[in-house]
PDB file of C-alpha atoms and ligand atoms in Angstrom:
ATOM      1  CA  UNK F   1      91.886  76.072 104.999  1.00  0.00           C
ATOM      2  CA  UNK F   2      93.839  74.647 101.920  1.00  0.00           C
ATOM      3  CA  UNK F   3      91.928  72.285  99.554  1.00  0.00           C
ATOM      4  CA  UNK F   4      92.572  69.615  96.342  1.00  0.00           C
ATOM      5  CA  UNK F   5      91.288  69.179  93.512  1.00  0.00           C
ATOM      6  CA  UNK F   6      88.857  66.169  93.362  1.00  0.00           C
ATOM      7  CA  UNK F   7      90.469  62.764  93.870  1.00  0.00           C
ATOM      8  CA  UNK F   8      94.224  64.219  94.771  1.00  0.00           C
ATOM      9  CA  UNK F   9      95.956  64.775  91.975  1.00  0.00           C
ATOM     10  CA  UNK F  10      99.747  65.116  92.070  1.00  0.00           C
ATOM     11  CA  UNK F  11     102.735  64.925  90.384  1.00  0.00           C
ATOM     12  CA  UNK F  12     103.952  61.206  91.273  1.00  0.00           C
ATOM     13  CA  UNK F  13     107.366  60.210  93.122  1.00  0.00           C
ATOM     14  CA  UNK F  14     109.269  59.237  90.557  1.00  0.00           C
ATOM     15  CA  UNK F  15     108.728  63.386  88.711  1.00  0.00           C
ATOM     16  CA  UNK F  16     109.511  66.075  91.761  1.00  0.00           C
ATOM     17  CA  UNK F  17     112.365  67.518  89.457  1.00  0.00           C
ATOM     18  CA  UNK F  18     110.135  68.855  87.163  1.00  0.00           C
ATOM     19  CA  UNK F  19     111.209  71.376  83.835  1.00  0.00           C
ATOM     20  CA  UNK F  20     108.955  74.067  83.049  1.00  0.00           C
ATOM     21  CA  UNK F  21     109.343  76.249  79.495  1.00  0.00           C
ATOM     22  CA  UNK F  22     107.695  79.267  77.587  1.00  0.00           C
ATOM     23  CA  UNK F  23     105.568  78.829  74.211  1.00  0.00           C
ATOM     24  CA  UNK F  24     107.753  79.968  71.367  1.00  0.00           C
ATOM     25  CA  UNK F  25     106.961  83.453  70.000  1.00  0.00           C
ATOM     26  CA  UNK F  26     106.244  84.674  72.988  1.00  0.00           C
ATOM     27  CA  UNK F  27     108.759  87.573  73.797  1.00  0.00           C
ATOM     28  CA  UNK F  28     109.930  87.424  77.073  1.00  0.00           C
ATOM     29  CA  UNK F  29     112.453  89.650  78.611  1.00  0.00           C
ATOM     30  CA  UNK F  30     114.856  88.355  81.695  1.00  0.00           C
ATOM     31  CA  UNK F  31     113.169  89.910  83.757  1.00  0.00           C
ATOM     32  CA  UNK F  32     109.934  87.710  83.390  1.00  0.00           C
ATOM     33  CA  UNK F  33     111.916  85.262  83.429  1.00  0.00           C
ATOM     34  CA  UNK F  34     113.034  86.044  86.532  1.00  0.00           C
ATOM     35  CA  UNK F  35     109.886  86.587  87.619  1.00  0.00           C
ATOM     36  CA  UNK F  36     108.608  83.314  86.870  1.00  0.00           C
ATOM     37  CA  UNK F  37     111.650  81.723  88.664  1.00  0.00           C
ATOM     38  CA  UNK F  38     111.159  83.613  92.094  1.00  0.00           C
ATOM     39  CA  UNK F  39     107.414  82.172  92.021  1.00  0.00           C
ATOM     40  CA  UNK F  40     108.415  78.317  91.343  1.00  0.00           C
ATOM     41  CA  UNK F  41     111.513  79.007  94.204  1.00  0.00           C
ATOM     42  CA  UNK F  42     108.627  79.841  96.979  1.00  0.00           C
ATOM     43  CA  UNK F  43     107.301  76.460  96.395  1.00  0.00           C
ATOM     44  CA  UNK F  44     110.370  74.620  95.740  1.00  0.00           C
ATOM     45  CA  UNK F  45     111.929  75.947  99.185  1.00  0.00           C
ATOM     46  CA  UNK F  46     108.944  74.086 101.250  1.00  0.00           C
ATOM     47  CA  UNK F  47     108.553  70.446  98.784  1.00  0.00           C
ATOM     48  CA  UNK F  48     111.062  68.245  97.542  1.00  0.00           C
ATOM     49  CA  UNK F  49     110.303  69.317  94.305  1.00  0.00           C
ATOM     50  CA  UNK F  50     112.713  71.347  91.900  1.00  0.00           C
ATOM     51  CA  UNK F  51     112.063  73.690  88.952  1.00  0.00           C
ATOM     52  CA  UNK F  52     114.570  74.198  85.976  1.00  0.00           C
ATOM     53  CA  UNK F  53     113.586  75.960  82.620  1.00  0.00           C
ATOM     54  CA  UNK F  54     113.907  74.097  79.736  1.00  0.00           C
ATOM     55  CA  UNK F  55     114.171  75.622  76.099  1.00  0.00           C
ATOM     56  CA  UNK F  56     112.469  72.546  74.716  1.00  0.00           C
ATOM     57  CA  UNK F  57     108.783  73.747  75.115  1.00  0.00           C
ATOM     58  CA  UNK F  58     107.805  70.382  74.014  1.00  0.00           C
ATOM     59  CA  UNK F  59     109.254  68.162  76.690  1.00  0.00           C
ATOM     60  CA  UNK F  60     108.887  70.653  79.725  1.00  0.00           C
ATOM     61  CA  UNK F  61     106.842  69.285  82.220  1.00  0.00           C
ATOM     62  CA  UNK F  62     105.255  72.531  82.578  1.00  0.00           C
ATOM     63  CA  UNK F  63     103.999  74.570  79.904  1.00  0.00           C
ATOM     64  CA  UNK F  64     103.749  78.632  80.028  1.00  0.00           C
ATOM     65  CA  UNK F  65     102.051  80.384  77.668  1.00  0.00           C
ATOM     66  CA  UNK F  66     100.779  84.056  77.310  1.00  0.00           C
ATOM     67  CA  UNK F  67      97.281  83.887  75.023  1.00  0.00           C
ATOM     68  CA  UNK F  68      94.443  85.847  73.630  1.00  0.00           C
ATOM     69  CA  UNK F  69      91.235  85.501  73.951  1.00  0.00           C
ATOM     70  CA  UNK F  70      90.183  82.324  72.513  1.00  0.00           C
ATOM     71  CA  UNK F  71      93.201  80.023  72.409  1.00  0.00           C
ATOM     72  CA  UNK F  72      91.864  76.485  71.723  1.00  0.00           C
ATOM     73  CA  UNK F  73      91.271  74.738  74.976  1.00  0.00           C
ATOM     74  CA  UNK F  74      87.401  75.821  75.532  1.00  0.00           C
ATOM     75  CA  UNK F  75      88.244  78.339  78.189  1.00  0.00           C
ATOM     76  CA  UNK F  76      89.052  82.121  76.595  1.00  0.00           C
ATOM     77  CA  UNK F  77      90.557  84.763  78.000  1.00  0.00           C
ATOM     78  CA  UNK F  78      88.488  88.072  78.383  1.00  0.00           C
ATOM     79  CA  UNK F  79      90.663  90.888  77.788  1.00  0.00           C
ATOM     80  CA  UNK F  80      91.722  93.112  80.755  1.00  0.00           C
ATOM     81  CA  UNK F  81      90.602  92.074  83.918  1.00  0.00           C
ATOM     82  CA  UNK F  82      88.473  89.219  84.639  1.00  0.00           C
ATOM     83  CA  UNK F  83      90.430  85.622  84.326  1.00  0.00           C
ATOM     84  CA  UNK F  84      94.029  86.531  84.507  1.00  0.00           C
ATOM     85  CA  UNK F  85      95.682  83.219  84.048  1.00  0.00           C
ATOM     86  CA  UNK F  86      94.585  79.625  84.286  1.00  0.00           C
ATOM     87  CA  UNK F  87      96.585  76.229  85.271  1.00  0.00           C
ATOM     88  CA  UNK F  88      95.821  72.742  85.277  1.00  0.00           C
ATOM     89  CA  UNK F  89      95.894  70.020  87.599  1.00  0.00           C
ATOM     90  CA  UNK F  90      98.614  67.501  87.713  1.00  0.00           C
ATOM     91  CA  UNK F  91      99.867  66.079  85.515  1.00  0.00           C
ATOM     92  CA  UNK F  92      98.999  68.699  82.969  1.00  0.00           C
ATOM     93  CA  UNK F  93     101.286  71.186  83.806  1.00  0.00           C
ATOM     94  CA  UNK F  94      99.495  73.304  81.196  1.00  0.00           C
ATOM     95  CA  UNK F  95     100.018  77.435  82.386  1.00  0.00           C
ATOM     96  CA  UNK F  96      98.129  79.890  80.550  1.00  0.00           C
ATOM     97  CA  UNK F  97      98.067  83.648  81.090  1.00  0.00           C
ATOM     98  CA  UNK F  98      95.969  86.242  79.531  1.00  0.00           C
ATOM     99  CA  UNK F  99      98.198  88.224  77.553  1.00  0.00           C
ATOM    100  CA  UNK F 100      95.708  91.253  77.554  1.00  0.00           C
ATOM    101  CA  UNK F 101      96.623  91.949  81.180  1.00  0.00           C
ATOM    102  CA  UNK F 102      98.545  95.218  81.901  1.00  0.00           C
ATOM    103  CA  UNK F 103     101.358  92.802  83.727  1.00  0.00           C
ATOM    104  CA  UNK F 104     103.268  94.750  86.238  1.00  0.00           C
ATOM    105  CA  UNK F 105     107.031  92.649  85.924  1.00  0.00           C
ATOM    106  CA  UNK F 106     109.457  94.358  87.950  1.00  0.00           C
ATOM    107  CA  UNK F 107     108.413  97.485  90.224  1.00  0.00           C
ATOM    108  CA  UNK F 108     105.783  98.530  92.739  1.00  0.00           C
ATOM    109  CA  UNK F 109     101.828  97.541  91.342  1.00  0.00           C
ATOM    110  CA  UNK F 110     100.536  99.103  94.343  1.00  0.00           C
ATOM    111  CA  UNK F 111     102.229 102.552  92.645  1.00  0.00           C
ATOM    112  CA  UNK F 112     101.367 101.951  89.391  1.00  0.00           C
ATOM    113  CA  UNK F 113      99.698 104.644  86.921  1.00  0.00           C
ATOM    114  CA  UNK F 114      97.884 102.072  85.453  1.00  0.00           C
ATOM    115  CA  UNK F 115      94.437 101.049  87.423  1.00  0.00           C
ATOM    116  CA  UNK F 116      94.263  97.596  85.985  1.00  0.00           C
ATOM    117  CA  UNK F 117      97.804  96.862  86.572  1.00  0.00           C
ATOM    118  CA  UNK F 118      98.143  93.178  87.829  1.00  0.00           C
ATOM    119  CA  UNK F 119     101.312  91.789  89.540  1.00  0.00           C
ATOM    120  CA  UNK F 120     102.580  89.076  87.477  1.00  0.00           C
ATOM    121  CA  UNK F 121     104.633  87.085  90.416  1.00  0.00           C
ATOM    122  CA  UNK F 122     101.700  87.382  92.786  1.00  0.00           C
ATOM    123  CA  UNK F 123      99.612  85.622  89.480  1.00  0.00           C
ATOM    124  CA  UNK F 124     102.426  82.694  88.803  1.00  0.00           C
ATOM    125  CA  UNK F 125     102.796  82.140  92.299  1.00  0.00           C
ATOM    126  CA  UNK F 126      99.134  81.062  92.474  1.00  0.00           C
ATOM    127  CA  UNK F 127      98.730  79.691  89.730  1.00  0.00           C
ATOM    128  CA  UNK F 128     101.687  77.000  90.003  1.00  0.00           C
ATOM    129  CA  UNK F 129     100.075  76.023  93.142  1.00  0.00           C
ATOM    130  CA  UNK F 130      97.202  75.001  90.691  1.00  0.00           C
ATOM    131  CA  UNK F 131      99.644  73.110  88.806  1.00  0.00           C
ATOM    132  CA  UNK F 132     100.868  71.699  92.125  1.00  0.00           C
ATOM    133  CA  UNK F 133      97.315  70.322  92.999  1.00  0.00           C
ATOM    134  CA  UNK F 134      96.432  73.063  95.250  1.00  0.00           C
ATOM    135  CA  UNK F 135      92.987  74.011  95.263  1.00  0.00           C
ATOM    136  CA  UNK F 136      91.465  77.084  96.312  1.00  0.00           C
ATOM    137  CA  UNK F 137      92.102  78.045 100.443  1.00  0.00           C
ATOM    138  CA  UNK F 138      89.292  79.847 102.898  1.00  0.00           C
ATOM    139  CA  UNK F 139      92.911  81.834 104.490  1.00  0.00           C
ATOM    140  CA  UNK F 140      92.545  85.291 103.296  1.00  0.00           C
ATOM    141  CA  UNK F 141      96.354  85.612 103.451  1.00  0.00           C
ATOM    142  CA  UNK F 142      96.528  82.472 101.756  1.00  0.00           C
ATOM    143  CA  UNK F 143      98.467  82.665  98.410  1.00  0.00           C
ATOM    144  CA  UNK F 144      95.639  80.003  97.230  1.00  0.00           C
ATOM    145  CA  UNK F 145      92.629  82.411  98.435  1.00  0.00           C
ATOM    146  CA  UNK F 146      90.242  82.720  95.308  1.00  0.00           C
ATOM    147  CA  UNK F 147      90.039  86.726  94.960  1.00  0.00           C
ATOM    148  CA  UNK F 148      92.645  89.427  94.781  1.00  0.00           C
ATOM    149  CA  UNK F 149      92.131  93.073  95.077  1.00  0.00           C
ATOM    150  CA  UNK F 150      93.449  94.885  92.056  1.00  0.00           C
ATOM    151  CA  UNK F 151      97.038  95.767  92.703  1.00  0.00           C
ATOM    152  CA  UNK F 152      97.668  93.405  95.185  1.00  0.00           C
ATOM    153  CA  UNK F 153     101.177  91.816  95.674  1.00  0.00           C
ATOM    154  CA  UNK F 154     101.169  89.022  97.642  1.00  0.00           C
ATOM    155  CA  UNK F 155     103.899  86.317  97.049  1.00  0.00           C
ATOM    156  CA  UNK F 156     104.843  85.058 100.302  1.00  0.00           C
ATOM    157  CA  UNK F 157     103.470  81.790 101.036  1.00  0.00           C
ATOM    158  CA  UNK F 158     100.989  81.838 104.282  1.00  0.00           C
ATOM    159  CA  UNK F 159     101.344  78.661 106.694  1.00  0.00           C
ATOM    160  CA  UNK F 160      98.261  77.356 105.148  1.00  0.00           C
ATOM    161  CA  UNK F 161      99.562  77.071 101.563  1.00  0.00           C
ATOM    162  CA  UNK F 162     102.721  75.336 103.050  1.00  0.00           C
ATOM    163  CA  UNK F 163     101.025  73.111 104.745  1.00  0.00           C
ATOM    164  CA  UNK F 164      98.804  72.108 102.137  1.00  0.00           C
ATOM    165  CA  UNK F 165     101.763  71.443  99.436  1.00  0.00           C
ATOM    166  CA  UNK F 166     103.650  69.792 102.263  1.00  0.00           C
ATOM    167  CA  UNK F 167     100.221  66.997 102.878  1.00  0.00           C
ATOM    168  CA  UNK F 168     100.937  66.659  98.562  1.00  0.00           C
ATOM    169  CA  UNK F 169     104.314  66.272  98.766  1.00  0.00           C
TER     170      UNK F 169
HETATM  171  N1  LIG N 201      91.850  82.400  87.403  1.00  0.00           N
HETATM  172  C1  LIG N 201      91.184  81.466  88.234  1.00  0.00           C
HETATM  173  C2  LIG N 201      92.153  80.977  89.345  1.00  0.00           C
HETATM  174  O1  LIG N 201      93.307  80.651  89.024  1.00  0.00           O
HETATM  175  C3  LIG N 201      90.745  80.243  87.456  1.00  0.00           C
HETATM  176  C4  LIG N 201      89.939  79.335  88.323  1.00  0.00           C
HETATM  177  C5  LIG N 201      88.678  79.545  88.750  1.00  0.00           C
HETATM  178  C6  LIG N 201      90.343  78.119  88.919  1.00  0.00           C
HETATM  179  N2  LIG N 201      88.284  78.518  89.556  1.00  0.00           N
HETATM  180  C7  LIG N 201      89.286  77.652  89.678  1.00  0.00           C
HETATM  181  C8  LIG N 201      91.524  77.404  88.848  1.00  0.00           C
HETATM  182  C9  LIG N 201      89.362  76.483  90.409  1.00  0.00           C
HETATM  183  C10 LIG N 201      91.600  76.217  89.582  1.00  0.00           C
HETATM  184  C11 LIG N 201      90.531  75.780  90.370  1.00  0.00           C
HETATM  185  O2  LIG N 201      91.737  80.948  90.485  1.00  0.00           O
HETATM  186  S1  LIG N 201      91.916  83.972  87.757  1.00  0.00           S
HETATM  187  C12 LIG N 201      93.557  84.827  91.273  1.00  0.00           C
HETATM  188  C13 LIG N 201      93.085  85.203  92.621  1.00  0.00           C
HETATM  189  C14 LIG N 201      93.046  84.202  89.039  1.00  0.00           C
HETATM  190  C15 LIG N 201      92.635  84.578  90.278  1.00  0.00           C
HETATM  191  O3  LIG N 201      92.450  84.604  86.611  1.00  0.00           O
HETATM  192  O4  LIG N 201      90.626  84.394  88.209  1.00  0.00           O
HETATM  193  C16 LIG N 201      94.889  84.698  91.016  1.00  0.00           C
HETATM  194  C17 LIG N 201      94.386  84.074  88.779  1.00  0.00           C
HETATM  195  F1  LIG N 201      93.141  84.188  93.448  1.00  0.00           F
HETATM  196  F2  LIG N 201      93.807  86.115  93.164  1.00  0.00           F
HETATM  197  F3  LIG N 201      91.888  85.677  92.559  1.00  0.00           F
HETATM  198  C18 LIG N 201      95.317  84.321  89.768  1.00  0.00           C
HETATM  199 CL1  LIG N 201      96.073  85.047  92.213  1.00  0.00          CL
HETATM  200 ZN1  LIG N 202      94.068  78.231  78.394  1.00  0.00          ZN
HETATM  201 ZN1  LIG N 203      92.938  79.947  91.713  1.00  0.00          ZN
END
């Protein structure tokens, strides 16, 4: 079953069209952002909310960063494997992932040479319901379920995540 963080966080009525955009000097190819679009659509398709990117990292509602190792807010990222990404609750919109990881962007991580290959959209899509106020779900199909097998891909949202954004929102 879905869960919240304590006391119900959310992103209020009056911000469901909400801009998300990527720390400067990070280099990111179309195709990640492409990725990262796909993830915020699943979500968007089942709330009222919208996603647009921004350019102006400053002023987007949700902030997406790729860091190493220690990177300032008390919680560091560990190299490969381990914490893979980490997101706020509302209204921080703060979206960090570990830029150590062997991302897999576009193709098949379940075919991938690389053992420690993690799927990036199966990541994001988690991790924005984080910034959504999602907690963690008890569903093991759940896109909010708190452990992955490496190489999983998993980016469809399960009833339970849906109906836990759609109590938020
Ligand atoms: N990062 C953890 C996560 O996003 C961070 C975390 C631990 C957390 N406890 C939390 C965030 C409680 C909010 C509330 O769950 S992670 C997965 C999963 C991670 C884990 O790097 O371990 C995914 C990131 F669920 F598959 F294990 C993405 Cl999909
Ligand atoms: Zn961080
Ligand atoms: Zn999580």
């Amino acid at each position: 079953h879905y869960s919240f963080f304590p006391g119900t966080p959310r992103w209020p009525a009056n911000r469901r069209d909400l801009t998300y955009g990527f720390l400067p000097g990070n280099e990111l190819t179309d195709e990640i952002k492409v990725v990262f679009s796909s993830a915020f659509q699943k979500w968007s398709a089942v709330t009222p909310l919208t996603f647009s990117r921004t350019d102006s990292f400053l002023t987007a509602d949700i902030k997406i960063g790729f860091y190493s190792g220690d990177h300032g807010d008390g919680e560091p990222f560990d190299g490969v494997l381990g914490t893979l990404a980490h997101a706020f609750s509302p209204p921080s919109g703060r979206f960090h992932l570990d830029a150590d990881e062997n991302w897999i962007v576009s193709g098949d991580v379940m075919r991938s040479a690389v053992p420690s290959a993690v799927d990036l959209e199966t990541v994001a899509v988690h991790e924005i319901g984080h910034l959504l106020g999602l907690g963690h779900s008890s569903v093991e199909d759940a896109i909010m379920y708190p452990t992955i097998t490496s190489r999983t891909r998993k980016v469809e949202l399960a009833n339970d995540d849906i109906e836990g954004i759609q109590w938020l929102y």
